[in-house]
mmCIF file of C-alpha atoms in Angstrom:
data_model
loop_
_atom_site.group_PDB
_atom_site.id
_atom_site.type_symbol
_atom_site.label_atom_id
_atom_site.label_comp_id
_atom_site.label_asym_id
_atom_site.label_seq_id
_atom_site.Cartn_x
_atom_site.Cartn_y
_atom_site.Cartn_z
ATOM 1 C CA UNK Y 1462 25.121 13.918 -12.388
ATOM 2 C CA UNK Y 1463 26.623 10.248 -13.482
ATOM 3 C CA UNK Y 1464 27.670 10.394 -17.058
ATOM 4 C CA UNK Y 1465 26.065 7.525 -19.413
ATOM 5 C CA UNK Y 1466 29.172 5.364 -19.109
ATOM 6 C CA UNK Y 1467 28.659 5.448 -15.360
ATOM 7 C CA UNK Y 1468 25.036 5.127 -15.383
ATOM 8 C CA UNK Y 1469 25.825 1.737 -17.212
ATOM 9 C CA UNK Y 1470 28.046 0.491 -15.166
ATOM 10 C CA UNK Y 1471 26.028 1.267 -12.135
ATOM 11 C CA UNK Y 1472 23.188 -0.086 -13.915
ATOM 12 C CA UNK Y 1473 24.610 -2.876 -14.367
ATOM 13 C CA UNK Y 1474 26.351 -3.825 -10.524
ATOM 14 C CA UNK Y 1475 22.889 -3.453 -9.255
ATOM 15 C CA UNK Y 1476 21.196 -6.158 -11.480
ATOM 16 C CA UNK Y 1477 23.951 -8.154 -10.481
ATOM 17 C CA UNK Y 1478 23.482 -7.615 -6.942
ATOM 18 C CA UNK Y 1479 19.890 -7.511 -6.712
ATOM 19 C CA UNK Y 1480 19.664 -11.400 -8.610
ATOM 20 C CA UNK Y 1481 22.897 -12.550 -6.646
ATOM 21 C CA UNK Y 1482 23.042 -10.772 -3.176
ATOM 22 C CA UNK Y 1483 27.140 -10.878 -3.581
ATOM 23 C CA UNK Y 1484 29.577 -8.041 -3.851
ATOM 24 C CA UNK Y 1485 30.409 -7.835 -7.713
ATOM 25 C CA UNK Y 1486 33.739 -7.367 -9.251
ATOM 26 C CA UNK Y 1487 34.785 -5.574 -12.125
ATOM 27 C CA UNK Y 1488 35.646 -9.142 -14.177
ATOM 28 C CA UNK Y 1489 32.160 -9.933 -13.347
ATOM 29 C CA UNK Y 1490 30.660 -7.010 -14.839
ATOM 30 C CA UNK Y 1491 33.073 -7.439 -17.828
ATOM 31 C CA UNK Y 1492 31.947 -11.209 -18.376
ATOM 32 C CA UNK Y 1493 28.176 -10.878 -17.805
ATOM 33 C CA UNK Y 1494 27.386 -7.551 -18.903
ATOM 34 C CA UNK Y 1495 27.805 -5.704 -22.435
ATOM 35 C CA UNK Y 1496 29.504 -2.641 -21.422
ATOM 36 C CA UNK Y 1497 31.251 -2.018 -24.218
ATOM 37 C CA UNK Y 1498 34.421 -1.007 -22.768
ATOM 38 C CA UNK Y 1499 37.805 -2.589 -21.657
ATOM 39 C CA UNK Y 1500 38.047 -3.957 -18.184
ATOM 40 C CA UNK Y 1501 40.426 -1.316 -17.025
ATOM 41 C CA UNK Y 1502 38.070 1.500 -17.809
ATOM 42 C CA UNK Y 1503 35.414 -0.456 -15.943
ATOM 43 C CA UNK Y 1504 37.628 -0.942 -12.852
ATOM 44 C CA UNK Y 1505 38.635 2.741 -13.132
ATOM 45 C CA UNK Y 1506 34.312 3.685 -13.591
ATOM 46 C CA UNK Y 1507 34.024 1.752 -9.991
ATOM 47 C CA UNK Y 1508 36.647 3.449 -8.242
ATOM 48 C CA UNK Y 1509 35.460 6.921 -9.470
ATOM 49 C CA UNK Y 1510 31.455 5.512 -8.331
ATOM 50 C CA UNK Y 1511 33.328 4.249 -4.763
ATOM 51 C CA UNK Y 1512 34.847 7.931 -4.584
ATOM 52 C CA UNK Y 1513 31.167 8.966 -5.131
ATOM 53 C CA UNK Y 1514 29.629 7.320 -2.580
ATOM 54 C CA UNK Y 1515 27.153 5.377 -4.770
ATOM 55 C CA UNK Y 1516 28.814 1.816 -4.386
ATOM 56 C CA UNK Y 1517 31.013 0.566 -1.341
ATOM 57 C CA UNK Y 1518 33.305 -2.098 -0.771
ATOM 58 C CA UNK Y 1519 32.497 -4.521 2.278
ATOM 59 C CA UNK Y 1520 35.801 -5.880 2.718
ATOM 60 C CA UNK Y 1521 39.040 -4.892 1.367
ATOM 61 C CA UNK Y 1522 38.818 -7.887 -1.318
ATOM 62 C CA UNK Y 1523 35.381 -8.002 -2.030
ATOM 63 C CA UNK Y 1524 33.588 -6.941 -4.944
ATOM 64 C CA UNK Y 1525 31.311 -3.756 -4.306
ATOM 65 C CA UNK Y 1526 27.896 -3.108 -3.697
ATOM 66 C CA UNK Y 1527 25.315 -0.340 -4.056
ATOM 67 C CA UNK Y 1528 24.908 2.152 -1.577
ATOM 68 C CA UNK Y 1529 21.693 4.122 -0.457
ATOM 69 C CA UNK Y 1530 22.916 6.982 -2.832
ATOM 70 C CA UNK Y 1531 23.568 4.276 -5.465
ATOM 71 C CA UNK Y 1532 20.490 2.469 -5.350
ATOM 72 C CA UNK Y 1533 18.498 6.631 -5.685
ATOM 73 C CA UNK Y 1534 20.435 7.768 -8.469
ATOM 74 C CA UNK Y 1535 19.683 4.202 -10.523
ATOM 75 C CA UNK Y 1536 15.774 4.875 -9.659
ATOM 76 C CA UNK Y 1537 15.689 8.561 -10.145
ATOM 77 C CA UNK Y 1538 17.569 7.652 -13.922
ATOM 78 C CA UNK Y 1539 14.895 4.880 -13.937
ATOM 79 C CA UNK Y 1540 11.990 7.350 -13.710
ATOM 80 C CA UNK Y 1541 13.393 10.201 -15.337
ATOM 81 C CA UNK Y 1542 13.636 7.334 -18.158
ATOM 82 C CA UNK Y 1543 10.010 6.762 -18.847
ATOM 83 C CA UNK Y 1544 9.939 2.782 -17.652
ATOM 84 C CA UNK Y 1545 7.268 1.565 -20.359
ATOM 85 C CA UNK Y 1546 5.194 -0.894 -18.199
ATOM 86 C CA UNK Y 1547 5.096 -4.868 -19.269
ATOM 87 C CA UNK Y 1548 1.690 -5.063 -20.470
ATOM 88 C CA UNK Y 1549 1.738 -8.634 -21.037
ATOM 89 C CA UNK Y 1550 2.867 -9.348 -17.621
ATOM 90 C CA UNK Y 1551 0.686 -6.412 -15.508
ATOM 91 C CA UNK Y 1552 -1.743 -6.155 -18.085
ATOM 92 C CA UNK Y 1553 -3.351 -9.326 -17.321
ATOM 93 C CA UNK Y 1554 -3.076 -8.450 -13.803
ATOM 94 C CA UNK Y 1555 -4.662 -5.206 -13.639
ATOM 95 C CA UNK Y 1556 -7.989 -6.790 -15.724
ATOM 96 C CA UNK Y 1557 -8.072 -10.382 -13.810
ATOM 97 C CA UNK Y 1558 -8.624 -7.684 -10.204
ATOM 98 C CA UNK Y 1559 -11.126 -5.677 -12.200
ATOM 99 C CA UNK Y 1560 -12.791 -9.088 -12.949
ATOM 100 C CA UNK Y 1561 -12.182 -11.178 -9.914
ATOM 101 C CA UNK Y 1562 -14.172 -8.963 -6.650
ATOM 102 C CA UNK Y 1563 -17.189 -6.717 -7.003
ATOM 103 C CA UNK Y 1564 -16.553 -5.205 -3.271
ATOM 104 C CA UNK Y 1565 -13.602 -3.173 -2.649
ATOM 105 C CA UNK Y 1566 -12.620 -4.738 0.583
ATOM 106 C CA UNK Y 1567 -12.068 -7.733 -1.814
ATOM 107 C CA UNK Y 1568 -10.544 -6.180 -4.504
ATOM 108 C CA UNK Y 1569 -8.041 -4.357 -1.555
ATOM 109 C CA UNK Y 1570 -6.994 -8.378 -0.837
ATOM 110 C CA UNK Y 1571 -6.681 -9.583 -4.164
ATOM 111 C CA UNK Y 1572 -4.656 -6.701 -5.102
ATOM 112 C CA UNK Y 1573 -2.444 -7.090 -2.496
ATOM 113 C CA UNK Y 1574 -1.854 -10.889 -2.936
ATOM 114 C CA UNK Y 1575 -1.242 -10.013 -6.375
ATOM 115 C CA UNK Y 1576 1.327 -7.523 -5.445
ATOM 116 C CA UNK Y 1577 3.254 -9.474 -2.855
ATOM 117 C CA UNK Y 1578 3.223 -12.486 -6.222
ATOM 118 C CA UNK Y 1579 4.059 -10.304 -8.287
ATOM 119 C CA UNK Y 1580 7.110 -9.032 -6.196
ATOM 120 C CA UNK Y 1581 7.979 -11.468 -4.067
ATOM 121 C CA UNK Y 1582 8.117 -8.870 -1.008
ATOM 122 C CA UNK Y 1583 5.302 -7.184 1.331
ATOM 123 C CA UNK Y 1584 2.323 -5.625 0.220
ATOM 124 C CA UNK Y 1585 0.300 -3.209 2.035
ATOM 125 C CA UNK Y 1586 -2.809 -1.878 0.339
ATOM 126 C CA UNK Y 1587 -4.662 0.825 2.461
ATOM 127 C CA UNK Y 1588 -8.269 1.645 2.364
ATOM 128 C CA UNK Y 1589 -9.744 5.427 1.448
ATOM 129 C CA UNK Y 1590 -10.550 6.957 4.719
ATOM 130 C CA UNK Y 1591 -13.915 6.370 5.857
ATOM 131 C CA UNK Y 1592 -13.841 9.663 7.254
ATOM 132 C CA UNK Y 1593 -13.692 11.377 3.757
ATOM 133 C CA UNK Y 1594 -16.642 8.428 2.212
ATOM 134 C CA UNK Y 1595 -20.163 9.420 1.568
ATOM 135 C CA UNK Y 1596 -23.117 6.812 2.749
ATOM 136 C CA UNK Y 1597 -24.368 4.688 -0.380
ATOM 137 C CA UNK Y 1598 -27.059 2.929 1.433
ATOM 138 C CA UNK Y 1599 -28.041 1.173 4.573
ATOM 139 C CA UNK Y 1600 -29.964 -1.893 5.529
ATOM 140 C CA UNK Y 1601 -31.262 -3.550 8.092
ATOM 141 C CA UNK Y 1602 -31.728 -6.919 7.719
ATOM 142 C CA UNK Y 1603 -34.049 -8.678 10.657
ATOM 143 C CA UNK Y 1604 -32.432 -11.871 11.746
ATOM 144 C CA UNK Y 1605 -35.180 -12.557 14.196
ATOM 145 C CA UNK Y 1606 -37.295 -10.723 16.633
ATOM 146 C CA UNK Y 1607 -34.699 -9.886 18.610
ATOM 147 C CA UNK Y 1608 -31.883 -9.412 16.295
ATOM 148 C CA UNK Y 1609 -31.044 -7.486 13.074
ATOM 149 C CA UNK Y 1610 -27.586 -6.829 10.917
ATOM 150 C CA UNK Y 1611 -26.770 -2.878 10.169
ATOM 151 C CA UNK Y 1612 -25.426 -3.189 6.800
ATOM 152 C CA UNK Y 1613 -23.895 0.094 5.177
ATOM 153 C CA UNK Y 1614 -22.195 0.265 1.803
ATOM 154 C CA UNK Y 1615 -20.215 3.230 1.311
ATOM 155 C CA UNK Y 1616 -20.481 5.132 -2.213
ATOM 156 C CA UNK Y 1617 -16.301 3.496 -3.263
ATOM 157 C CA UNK Y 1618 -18.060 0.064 -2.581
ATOM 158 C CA UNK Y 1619 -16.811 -0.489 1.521
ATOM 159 C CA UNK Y 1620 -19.331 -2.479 3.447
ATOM 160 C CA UNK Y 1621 -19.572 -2.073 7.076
ATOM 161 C CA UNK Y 1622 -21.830 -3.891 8.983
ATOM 162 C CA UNK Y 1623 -22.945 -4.850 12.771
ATOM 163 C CA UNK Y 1624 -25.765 -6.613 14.750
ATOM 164 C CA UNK Y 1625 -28.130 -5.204 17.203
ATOM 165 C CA UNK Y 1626 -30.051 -6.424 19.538
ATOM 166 C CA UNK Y 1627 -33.491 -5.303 20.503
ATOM 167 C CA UNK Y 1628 -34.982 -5.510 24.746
ATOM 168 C CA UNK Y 1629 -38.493 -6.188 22.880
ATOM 169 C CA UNK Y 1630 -39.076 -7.641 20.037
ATOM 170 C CA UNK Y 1631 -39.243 -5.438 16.820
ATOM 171 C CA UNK Y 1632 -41.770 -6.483 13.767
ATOM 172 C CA UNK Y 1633 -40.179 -6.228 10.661
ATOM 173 C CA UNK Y 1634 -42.543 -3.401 9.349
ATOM 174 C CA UNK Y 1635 -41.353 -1.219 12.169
ATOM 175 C CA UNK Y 1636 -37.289 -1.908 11.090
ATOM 176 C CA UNK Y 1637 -38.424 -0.865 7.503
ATOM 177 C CA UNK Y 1638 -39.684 2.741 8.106
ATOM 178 C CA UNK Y 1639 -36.298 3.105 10.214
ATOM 179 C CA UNK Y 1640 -34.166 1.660 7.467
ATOM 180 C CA UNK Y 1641 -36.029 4.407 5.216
ATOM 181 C CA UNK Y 1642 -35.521 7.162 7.962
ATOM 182 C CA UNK Y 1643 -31.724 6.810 8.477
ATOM 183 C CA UNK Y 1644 -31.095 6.033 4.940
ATOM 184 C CA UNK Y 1645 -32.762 9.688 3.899
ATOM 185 C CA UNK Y 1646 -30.443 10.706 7.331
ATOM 186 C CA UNK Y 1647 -27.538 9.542 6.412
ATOM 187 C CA UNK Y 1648 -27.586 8.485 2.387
ATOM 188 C CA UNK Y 1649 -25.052 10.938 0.759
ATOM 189 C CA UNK Y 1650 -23.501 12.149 3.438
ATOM 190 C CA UNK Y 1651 -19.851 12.242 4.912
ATOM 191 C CA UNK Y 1652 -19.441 10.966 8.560
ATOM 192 C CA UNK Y 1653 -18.668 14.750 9.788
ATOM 193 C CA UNK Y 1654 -21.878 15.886 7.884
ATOM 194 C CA UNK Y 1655 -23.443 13.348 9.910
ATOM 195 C CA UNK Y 1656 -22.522 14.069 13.420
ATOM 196 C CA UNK Y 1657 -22.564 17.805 12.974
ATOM 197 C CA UNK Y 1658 -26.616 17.434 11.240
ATOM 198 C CA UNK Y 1659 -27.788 15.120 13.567
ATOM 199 C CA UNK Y 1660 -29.076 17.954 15.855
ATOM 200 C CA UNK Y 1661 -31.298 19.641 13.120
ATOM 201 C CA UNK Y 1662 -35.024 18.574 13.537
ATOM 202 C CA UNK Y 1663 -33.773 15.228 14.770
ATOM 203 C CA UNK Y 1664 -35.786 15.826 18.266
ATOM 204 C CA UNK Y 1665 -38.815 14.053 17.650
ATOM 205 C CA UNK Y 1666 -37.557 11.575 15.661
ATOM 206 C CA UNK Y 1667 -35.173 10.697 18.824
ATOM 207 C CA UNK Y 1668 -37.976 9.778 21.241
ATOM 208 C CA UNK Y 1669 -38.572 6.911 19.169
ATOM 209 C CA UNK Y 1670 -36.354 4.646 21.033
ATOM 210 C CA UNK Y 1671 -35.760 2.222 18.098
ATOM 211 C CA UNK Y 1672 -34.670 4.911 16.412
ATOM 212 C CA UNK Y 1673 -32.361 6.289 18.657
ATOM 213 C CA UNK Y 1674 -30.329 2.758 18.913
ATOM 214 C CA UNK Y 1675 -30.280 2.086 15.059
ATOM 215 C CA UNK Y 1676 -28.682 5.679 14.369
ATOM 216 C CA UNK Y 1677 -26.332 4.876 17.031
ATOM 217 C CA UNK Y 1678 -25.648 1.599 15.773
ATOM 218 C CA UNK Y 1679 -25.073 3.605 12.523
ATOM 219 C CA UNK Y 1680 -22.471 5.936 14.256
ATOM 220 C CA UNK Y 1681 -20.736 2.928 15.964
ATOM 221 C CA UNK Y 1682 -20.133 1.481 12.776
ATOM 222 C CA UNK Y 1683 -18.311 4.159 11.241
ATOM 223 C CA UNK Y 1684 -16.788 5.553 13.887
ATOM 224 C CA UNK Y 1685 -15.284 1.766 14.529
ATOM 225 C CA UNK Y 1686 -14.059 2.037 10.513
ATOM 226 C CA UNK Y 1687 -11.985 5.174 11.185
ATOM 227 C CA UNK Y 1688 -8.792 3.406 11.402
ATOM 228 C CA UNK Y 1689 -6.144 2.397 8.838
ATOM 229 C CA UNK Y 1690 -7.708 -0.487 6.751
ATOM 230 C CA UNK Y 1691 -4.595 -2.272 5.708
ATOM 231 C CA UNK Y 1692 -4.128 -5.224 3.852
ATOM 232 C CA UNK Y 1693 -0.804 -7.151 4.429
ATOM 233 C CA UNK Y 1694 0.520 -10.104 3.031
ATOM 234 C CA UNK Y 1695 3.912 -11.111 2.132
ATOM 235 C CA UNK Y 1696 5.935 -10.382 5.590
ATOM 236 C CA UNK Y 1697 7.025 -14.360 5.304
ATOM 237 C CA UNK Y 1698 8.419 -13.602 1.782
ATOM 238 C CA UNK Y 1699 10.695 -11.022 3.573
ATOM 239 C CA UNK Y 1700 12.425 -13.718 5.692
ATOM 240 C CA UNK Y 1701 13.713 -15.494 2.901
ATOM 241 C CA UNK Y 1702 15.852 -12.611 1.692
ATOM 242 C CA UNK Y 1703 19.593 -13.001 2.915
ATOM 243 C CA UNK Y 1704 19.027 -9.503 4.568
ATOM 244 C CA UNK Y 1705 16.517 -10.910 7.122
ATOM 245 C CA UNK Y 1706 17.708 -14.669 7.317
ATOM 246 C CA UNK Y 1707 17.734 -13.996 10.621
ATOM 247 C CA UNK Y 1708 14.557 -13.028 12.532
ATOM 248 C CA UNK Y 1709 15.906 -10.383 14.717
ATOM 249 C CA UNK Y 1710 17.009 -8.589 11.527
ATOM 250 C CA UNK Y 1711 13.413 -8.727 10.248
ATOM 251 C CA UNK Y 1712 11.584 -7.922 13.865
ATOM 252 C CA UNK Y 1713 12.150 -4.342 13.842
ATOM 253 C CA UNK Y 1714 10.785 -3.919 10.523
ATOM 254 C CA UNK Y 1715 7.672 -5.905 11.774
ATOM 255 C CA UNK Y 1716 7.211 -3.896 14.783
ATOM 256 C CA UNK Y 1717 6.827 -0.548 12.987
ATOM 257 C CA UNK Y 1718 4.496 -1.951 10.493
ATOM 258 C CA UNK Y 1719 2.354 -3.279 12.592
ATOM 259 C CA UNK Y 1720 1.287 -0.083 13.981
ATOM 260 C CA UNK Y 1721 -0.991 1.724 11.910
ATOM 261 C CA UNK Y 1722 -0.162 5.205 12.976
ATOM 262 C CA UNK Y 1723 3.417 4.885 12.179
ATOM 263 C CA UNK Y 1724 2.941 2.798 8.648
ATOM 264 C CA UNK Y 1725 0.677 6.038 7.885
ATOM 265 C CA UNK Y 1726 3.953 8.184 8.403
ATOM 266 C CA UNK Y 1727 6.096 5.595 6.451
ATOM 267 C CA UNK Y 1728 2.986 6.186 3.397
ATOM 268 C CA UNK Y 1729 2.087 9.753 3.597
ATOM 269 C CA UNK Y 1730 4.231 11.130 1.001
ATOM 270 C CA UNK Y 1731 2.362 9.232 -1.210
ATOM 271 C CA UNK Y 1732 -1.011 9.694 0.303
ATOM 272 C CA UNK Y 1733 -0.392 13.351 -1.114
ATOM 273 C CA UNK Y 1734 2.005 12.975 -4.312
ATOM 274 C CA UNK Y 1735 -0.151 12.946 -7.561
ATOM 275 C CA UNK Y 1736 1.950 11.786 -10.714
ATOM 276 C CA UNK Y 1737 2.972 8.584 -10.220
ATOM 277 C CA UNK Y 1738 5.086 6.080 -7.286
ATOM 278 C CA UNK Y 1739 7.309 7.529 -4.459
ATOM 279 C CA UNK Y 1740 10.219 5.688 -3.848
ATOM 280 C CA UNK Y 1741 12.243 5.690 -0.360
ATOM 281 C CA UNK Y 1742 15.464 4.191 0.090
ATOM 282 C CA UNK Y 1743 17.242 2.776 3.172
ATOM 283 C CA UNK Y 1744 18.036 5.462 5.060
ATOM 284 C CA UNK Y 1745 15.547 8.254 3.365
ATOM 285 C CA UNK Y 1746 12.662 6.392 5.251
ATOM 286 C CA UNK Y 1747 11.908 8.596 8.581
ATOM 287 C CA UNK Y 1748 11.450 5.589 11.265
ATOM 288 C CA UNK Y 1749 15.081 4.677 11.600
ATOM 289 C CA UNK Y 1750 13.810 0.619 11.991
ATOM 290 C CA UNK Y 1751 12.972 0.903 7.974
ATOM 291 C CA UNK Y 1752 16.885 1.845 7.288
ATOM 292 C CA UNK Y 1753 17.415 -1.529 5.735
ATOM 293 C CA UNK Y 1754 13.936 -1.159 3.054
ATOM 294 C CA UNK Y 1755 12.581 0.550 0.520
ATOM 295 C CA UNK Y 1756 9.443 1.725 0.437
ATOM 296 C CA UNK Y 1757 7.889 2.072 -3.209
ATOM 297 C CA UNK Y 1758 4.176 3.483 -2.892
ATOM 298 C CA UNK Y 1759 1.152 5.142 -5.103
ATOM 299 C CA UNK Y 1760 -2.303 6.555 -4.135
ATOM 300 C CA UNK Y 1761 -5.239 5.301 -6.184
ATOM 301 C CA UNK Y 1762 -8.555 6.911 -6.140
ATOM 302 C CA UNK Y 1763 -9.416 10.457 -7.072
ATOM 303 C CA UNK Y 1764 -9.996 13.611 -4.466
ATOM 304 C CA UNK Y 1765 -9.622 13.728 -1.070
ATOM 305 C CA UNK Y 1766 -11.071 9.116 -0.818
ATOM 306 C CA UNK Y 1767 -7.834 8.682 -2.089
ATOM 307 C CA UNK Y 1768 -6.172 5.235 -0.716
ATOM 308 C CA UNK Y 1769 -2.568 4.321 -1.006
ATOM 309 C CA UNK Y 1770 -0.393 0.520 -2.301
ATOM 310 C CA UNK Y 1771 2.531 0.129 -1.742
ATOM 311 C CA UNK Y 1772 5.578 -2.874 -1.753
ATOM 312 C CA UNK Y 1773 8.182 -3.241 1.382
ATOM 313 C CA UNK Y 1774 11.290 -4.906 0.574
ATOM 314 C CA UNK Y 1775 14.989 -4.779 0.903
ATOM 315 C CA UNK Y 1776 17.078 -2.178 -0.713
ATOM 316 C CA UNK Y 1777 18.026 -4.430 -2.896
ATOM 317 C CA UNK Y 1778 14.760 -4.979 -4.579
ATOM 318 C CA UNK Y 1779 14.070 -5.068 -7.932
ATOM 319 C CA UNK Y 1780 13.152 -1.579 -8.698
ATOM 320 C CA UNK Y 1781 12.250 -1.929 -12.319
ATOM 321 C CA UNK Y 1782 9.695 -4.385 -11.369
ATOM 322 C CA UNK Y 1783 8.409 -2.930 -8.029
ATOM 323 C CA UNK Y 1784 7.501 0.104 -9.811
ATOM 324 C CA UNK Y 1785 5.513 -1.117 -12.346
ATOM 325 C CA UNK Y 1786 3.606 -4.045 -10.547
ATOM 326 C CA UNK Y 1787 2.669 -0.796 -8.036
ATOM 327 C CA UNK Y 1788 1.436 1.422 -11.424
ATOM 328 C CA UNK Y 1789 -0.956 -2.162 -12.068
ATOM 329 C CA UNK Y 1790 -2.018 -1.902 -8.816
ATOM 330 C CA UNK Y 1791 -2.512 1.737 -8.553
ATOM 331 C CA UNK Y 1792 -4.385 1.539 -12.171
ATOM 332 C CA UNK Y 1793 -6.408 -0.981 -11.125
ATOM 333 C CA UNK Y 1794 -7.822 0.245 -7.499
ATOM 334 C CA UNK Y 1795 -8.151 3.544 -9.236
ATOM 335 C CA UNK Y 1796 -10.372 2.596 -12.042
ATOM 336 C CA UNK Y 1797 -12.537 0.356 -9.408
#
């Protein structure tokens, strides 16, 4: 435990290096920064931090800079702090999303274009899992004799939707008493209640050919939605941070997000954590191509449809910040 002094001072070489990306000295910290102590108790507070392992020295005259260890004890006294969000900045955030999309797959973009504004870093906003959605309503919308569009609306507000086509043509009467049989099929239901119901009395309805090929159009469509639904934007914001000016620094990084099963590893902790963000540093983050990130993420949504957004950035991010555009965020899927 870092005593108040040394929370200060620690405090206060971060901000530094997060705005500057430059080892900091001790005169800097005196000049710039009200510590209210002499420069020679400063130096001595960085040696004693050094000792600690929560600051480092790149070269033997450099200034120092904040470790993994640093950078956790600085967020933990962050949290442990009670960081009273900026309404006036995220405030006008959180009700502008509320405002601006009346579908969630278009709420899920907005939001994360506002977060990777906001933050200057990545954003990824992920989608509840169809697999845990109930069926709002279906439709089936003739686009000619031949054709129609399978439109399904989950009850969180995701639309689905695919087109069919028919070997004969189908009058538009006929595609209305289906859309009213799978609807009462489906309508309220969880894909698993689905699939495992489908069996029950379903035998005459299935020699109706037309039938059988919308319900499987049905299936298709949410079986095809099972995935990760992830929004991304702000991987080009990454490459103008010093720490990826080069793009084999960055590709790594890139490679591990882009494949959904392993970015739902890197989120899971706070696809289950209720009670506000999780933060991972550097080297807590389990893929060992994320050692040079942090990873500062919060599910929104209530029960088991619970989705998760989150902000990818260096380690030296702005945690302050981070933390609170991700509590908009989170407030503002959550309430959607």
């Amino acid at each position: 435990m870092l005593s108040d002094r040394r929370q200060r001072v620690l405090a206060a070489l971060i901000e530094e290096y997060v705005a500057r990306a430059l080892p900091v000295g001790s005169r800097t910290l005196t000049e710039r920064y009200h510590l209210g102590v002499s420069p020679a108790t400063v130096r001595n507070e960085l040696s004693v931090l050094e000792d600690g392992g929560y600051i480092a020295q790149p070269h033997t005259s450099a200034g120092r800079i904040p470790t993994d260890v640093g950078y956790r004890a600085f967020v933990d006294n962050l949290l442990s702090s009670g960081l009273a969000p900026d309404e006036a900045r995220y405030g006008a955030v959180v009700d502008e999303l509320r405002r601006s999309a009346t579908e969630l797959d278009a709420l899920l973009e907005k939001t994360s274009a506002a977060l990777a504004r906001l933050t200057d870093c990545l954003s990824v906003v992920l989608a509840p899992s169809v697999l845990t959605l109930r069926v709002k309503q279906i439709s089936l919308v003739s686009l000619s004799a031949y054709r129609a569009l399978v439109v399904l609306v989950t009850e969180d507000g995701q639309v689905f939707n695919r087109q069919m086509d028919f070997d004969a043509p189908v009058d538009a009467d006929d595609l209305a008493c289906v859309q009213q049989f799978v609807t009462d099929v489906f309508a309220g239901k969880s894909l698993p209640e689905v699939e495992s119901g489908l069996g029950r009395g379903m035998a005459e309805a299935f020699r109706d050919p037309l039938v059988r090929q919308v319900v499987d159009e049905v299936l298709s469509c949410l079986q095809e939605s099972r995935g990760v639904r992830a929004h991304r934007l702000g991987m080009s914001s990454l490459l103008t941070k010093p720490e990826f000016s080069h793009a084999d620094a960055l590709l790594p990084v890139m490679q591990v997000l882009e494949d959904e099963t392993v970015l739902l590893h890197v989120l899971d902790e706070a696809a289950t954590r209720t009670g506000g963000p999780s933060v991972r540093i550097g080297s807590e983050n389990r893929a060992a191509a994320l050692s040079g990130v942090s990873v500062v993420a919060s599910r929104y949504g209530r029960g088991e449809a619970a989705g998760v957004v989150a902000v990818i950035g260096p380690t030296r991010m702005d945690y302050s910040k981070v933390i609170q555009a991700v509590r908009a965020a989170s407030a503002a899927l959550g309430d959607a």
